[in-house]
Coordinates of C-alpha atoms in Angstrom, one line a residue:
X1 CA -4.1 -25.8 18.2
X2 CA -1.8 -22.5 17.7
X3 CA 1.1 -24.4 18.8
X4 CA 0.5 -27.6 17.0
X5 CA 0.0 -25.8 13.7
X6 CA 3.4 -25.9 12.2
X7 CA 3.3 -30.1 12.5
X8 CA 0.1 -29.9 10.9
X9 CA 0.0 -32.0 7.6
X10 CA -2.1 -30.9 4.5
X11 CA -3.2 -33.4 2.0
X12 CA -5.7 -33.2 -0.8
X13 CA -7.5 -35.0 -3.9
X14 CA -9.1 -33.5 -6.5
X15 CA -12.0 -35.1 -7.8
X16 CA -14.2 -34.7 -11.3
X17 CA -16.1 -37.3 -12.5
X18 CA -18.5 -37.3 -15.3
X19 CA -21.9 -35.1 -15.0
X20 CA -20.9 -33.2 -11.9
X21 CA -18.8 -30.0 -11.0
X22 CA -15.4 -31.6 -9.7
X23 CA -14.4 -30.4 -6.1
X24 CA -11.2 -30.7 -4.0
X25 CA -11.6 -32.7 -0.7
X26 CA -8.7 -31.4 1.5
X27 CA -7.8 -33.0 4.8
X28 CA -6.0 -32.2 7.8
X29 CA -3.8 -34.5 9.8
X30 CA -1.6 -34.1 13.0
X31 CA 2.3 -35.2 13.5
X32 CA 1.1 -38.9 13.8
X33 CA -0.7 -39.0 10.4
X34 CA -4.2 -38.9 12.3
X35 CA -7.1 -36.9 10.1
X36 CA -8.5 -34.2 12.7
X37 CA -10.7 -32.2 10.1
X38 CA -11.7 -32.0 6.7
X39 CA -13.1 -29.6 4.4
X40 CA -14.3 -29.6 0.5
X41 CA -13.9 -26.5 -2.0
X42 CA -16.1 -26.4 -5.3
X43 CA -16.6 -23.6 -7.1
X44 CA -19.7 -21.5 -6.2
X45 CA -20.8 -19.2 -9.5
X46 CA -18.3 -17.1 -10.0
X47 CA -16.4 -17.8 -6.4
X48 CA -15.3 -20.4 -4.8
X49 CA -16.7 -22.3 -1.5
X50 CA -14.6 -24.3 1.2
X51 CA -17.7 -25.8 3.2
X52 CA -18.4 -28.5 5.7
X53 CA -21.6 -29.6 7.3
X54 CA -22.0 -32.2 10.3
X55 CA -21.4 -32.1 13.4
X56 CA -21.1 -29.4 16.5
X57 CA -17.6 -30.7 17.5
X58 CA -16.2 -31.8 14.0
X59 CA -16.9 -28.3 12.8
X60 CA -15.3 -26.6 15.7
X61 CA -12.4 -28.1 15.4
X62 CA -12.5 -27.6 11.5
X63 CA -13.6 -23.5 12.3
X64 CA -10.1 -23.8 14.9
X65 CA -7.6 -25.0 12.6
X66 CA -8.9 -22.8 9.6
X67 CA -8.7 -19.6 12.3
X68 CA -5.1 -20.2 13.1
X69 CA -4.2 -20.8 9.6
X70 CA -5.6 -16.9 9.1
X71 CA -8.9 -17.5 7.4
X72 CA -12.1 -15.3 8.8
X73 CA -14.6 -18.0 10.1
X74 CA -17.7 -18.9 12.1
X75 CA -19.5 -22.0 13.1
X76 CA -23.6 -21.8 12.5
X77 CA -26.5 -24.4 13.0
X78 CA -28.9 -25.0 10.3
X79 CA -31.6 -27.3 10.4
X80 CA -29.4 -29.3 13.4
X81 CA -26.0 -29.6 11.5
X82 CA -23.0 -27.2 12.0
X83 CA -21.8 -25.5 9.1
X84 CA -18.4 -24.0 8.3
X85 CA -18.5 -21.5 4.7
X86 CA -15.3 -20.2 3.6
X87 CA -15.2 -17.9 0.0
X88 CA -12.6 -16.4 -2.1
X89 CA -11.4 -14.0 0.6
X90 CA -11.0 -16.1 3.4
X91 CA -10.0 -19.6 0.6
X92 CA -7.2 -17.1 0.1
X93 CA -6.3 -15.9 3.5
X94 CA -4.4 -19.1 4.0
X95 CA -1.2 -18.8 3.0
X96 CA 0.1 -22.5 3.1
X97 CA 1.1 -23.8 0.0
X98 CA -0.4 -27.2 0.5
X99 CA -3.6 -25.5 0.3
X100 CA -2.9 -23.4 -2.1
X101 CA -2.3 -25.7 -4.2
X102 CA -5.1 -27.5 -3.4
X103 CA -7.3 -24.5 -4.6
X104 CA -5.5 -23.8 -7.7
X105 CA -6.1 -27.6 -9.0
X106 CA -9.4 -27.0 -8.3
X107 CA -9.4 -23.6 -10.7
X108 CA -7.5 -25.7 -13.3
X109 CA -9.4 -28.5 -13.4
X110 CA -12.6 -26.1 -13.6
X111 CA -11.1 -24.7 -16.5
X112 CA -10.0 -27.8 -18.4
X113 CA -13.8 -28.9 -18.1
X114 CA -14.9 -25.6 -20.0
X115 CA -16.8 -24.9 -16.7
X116 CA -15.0 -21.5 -16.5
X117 CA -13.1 -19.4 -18.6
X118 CA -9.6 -18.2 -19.3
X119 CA -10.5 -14.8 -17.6
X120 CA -12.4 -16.5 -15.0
X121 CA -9.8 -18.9 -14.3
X122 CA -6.7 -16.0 -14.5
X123 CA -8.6 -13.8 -12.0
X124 CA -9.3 -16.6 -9.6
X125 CA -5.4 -17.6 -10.0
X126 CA -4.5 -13.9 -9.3
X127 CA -6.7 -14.6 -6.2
X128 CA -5.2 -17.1 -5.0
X129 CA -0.9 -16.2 -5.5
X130 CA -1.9 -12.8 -4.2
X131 CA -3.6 -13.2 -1.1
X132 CA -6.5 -11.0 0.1
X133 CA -6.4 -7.4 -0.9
X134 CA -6.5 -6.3 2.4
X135 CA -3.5 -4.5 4.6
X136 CA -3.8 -3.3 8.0
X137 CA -3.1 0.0 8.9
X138 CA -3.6 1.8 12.7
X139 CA -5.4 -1.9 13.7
X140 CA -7.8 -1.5 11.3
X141 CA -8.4 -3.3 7.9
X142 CA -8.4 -1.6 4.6
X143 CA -9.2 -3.0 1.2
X144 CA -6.5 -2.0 -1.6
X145 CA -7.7 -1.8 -5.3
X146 CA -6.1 -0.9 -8.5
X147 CA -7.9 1.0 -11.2
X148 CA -7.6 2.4 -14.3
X149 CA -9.7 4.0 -17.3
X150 CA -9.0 6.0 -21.0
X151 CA -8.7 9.2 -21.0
X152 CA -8.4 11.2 -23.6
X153 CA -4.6 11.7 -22.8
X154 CA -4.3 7.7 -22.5
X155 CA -4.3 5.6 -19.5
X156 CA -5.7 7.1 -15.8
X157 CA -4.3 5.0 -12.8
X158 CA -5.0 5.3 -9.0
X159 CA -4.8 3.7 -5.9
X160 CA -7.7 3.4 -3.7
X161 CA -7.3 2.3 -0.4
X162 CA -10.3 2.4 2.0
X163 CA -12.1 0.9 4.9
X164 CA -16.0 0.7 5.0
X165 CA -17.0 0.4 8.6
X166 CA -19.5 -1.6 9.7
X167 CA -20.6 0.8 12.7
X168 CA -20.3 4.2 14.1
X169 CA -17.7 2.4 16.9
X170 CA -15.8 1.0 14.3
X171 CA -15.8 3.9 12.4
X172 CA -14.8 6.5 15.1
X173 CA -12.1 3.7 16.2
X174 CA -10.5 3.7 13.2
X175 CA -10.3 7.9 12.8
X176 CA -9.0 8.0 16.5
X177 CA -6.0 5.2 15.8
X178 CA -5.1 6.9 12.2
X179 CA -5.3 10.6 14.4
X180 CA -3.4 8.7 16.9
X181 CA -0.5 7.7 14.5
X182 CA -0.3 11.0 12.8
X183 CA -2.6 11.2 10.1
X184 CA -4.4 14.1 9.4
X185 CA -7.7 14.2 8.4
X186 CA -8.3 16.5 4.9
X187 CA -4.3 15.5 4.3
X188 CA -3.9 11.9 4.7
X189 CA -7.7 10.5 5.1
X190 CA -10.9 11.9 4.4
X191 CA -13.4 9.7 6.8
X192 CA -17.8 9.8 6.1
X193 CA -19.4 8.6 9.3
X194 CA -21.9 5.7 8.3
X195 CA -25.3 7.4 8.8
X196 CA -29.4 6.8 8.4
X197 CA -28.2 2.9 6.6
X198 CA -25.4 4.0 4.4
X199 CA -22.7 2.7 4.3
X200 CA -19.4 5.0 5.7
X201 CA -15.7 5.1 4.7
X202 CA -12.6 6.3 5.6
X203 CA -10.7 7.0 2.6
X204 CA -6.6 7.3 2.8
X205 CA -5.4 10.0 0.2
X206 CA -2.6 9.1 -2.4
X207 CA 0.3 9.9 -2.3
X208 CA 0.3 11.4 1.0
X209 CA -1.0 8.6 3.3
X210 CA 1.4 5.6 2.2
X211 CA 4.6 9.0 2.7
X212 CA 3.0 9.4 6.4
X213 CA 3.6 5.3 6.1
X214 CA 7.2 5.3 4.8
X215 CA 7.7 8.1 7.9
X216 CA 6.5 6.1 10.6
X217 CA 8.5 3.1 8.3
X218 CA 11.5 4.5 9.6
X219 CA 10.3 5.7 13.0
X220 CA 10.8 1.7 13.7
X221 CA 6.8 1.6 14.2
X222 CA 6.4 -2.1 13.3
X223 CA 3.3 -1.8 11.9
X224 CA 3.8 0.5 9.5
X225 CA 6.7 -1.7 8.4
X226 CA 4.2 -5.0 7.8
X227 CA 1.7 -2.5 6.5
X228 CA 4.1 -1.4 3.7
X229 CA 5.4 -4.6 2.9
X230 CA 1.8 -6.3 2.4
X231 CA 0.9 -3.2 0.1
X232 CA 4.2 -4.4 -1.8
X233 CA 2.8 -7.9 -1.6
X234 CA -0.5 -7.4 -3.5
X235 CA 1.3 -4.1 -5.6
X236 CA 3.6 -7.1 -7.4
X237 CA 0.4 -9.9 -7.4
X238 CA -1.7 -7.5 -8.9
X239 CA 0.5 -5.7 -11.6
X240 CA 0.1 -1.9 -10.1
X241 CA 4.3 -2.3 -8.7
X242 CA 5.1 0.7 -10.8
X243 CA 2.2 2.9 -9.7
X244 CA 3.3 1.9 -5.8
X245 CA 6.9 2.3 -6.6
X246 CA 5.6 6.4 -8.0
X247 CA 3.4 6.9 -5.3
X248 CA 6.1 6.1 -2.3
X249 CA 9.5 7.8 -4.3
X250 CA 9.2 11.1 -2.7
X251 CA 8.9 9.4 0.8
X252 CA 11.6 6.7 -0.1
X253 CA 14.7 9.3 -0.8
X254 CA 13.7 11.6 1.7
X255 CA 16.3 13.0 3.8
X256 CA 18.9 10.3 2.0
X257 CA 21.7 13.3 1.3
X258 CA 24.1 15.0 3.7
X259 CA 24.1 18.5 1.8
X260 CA 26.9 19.6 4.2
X261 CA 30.5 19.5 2.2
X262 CA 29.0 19.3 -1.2
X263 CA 30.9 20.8 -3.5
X264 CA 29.8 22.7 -6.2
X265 CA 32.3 23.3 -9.3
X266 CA 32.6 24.9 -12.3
X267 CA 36.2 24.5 -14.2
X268 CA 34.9 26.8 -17.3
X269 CA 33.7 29.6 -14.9
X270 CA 36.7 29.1 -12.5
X271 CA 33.9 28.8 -9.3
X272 CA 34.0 26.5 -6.5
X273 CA 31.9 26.6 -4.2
X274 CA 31.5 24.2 -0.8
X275 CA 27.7 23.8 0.4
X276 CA 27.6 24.4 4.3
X277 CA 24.2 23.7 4.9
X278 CA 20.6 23.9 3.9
X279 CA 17.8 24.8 6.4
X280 CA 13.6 25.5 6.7
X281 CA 12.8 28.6 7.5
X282 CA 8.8 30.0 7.9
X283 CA 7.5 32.7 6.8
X284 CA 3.1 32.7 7.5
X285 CA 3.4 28.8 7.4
X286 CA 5.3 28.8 4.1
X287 CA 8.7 27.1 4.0
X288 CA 11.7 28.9 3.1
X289 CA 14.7 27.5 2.0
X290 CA 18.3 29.0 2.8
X291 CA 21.5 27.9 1.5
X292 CA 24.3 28.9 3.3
X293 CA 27.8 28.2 1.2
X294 CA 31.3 28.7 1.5
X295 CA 33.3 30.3 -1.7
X296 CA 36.9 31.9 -1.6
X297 CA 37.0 31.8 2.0
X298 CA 33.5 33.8 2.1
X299 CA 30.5 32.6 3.7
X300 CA 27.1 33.8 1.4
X301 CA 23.5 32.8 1.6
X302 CA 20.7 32.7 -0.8
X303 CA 17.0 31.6 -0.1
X304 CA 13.6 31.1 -1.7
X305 CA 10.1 31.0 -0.2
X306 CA 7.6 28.0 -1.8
X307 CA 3.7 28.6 -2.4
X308 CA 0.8 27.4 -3.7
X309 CA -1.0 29.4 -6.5
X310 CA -4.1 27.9 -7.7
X311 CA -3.4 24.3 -7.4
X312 CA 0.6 25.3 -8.4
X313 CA 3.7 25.0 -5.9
X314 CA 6.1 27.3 -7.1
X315 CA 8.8 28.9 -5.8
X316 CA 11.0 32.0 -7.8
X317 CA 14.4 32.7 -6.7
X318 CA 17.4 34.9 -8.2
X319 CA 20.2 33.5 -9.0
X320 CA 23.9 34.2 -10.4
X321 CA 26.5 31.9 -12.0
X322 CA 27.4 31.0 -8.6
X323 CA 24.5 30.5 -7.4
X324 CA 23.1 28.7 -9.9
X325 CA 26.0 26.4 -9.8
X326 CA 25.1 25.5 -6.0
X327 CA 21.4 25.4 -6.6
X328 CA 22.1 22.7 -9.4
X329 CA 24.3 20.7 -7.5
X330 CA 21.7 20.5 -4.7
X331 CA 18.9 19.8 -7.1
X332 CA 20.8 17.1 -9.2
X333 CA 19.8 19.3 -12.5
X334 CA 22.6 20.5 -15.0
X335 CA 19.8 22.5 -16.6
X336 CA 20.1 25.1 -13.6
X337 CA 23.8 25.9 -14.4
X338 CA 24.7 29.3 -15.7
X339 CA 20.9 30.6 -15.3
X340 CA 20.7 34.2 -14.3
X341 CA 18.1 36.6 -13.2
X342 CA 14.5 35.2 -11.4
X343 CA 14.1 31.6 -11.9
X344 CA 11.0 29.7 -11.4
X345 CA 11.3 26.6 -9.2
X346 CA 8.2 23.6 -9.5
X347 CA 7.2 20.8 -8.0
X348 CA 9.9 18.4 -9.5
X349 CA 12.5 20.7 -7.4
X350 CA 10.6 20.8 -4.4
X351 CA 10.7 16.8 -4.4
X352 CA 14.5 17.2 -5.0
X353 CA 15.0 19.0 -2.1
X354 CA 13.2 16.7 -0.3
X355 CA 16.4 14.5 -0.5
X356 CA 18.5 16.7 1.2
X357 CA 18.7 15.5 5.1
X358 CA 17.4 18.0 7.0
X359 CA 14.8 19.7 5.8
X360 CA 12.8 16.3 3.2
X361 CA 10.3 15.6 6.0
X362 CA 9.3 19.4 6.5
X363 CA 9.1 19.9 2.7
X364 CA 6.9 16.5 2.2
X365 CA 4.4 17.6 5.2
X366 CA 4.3 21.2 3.5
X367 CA 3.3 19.9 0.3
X368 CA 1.0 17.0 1.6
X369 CA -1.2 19.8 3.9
X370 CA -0.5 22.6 0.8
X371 CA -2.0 20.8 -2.2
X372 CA -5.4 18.5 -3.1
X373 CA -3.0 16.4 -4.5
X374 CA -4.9 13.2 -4.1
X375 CA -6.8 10.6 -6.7
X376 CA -10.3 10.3 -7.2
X377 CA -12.6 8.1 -4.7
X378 CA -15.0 6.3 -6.6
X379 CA -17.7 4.1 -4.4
X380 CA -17.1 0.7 -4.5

């Protein structure tokens, strides 16, 4: 079946008479025009339900086509027929648009009968364009979901992203591929072992998961590549693009700036001043910066040490017109120039620097291990 499934041809028709829900009959038919399967969808409460009863061979087939076409299925005998269910997760799954439009039909006509609302009918749709909320990540399936609530400062937004285990194997599987890959647990997961009947999780943090992501991204691991783009995929179906986009800056410039040969000028001042390199240092697992520049022939360095202080990453360095003119240039922030005396450097520099090639990824995995900068998990 895998290799016929491109010739396969989807047809439907929608039907609604009087009295009863209407339902969408879809059919499935080989290169020759011959039906090999068919299967109805009708709207079950607030979901939707692609089901066929009959029998053993009709719905293995059925169960076979719907498997390649990427839906989660399973054949099951009641009462001496063979049943196949499918619901909104799995409807959605399949990414062919002659089904797809198949199922939105369905919603529409659902709608135009009064049998479900506008919001009903909008989420459903959303359902549908956007696919399941799932990506996978390390082999293992996590569900995405966008939230928001009022504060008292306006509008809270986060990104949860979690996978809820359905065993202790699947759970320690899971940890031991995302350990395997490079995540670290307390910086890029936190994981609760399913114990005594509760349910467990493993919970990837924000932002720092989808930066460890973006860095395997351009390892050339493929899966992080198909991982990223199907977050992408349901970021722009489901209206969070922006929040995404924020999350996965920091990780997307990184290292995108060849510091060495910048120049750094100031006409008023009369300085010039060529950047010759920026480099990590450590000092008890802190990271310290050095600039090394060139200016009048003379080499001269300057450095500063980050930390964080109660929740705070800060870093204080002393600078001079000249080197205030270089540390501006390297932070892309005029409001730097012509400061003098101890300066305090925050996070918005740190992530500045992180452009610089060289020294981003060390900076990034400092800050991701160095703060509790994550969102909220709330229980779903």
């Amino acid at each position: 079946m895998e290799r016929d499934i491109d010739k396969l041809k989807i047809e439907y028709t929608l039907y609604s008479p009087p009295g009863v829900d209407p339902w969408v009959e879809v059919r499935f038919r080989d290169e020759k025009g011959n039906e090999i399967a068919r299967v109805s969808v009708r709207r079950d409460r607030k979901s939707l339900l692609a089901y066929f009863n009959g029998a053993k061979e009709n719905a293995e087939r059925l169960a076979s086509i719907l498997s390649v076409l990427g839906a989660k299925v399973e054949v099951k005998e009641y009462g001496g027929d063979w049943r196949v269910n499918l619901y909104t997760d799995s409807i959605t799954a399949i990414r062919r648009v002659e089904w797809l439009d198949a199922v939105r039909a369905l919603v529409e006509e659902l709608h135009k009968r009064g049998l479900i609302g506008k919001e009903q009918r909008d989420r459903l749709l959303t359902e549908i364009n956007a696919g399941p909320n799932v990506v996978e990540i390390a082999g293992a399936e996590l569900s995405v979901w966008f939230r928001e609530k009022e504060t008292k400062s306006g509008k809270t937004k986060w990104l949860v992203i979690v996978y809820q285990p359905g065993s202790s194997a699947a759970f320690d599987a899971a940890v031991k591929a995302l350990k395997g890959a490079g995540f670290v647990e307390g910086v890029h997961f936190t994981a609760k072992r399913p114990e005594g009947g509760a349910k467990g999780h493993v919970y990837l943090k924000m932002p720092t998961s989808i930066w460890r992501l973006e860095e395997l991204r351009r390892q050339g691991i493929d899966w992080a590549e198909r991982a990223l783009r199907r977050l992408e995929e349901i970021a722009k179906a489901r209206g969070f693009s922006d929040l995404l986009e924020e999350y996965l800056r920091p990780a997307r410039e990184a290292e995108t700036v060849d510091p060495r040969g910048l120049v750094a000028e100031d006409a008023e001042r009369g300085i010039k001043a060529v950047i010759r390199g920026v480099r990590v240092e450590w000092d008890n697992n802190r990271p310290r910066v050095v600039v090394e520049y060139e200016i009048n022939g003379v080499v001269k360095t300057f450095y500063f040490t980050w930390g964080a202080t109660g929740g705070r990453i800060q870093a204080s360095v002393r600078l001079n017109d000249e080197k205030a003119l270089v540390l501006a240039t390297l932070l892309g922030d005029e409001a730097i120039k012509g400061k003098s005396g101890t300066v305090k450097l925050v996070t918005n520099h740190l992530f500045a620097l992180t452009r610089l090639r060289g020294i981003g990824w060390e900076l990034l995995r400092w800050y991701a291990g160095a703060t509790k900068n994550d969102t909220e998990f709330y229980s779903l």
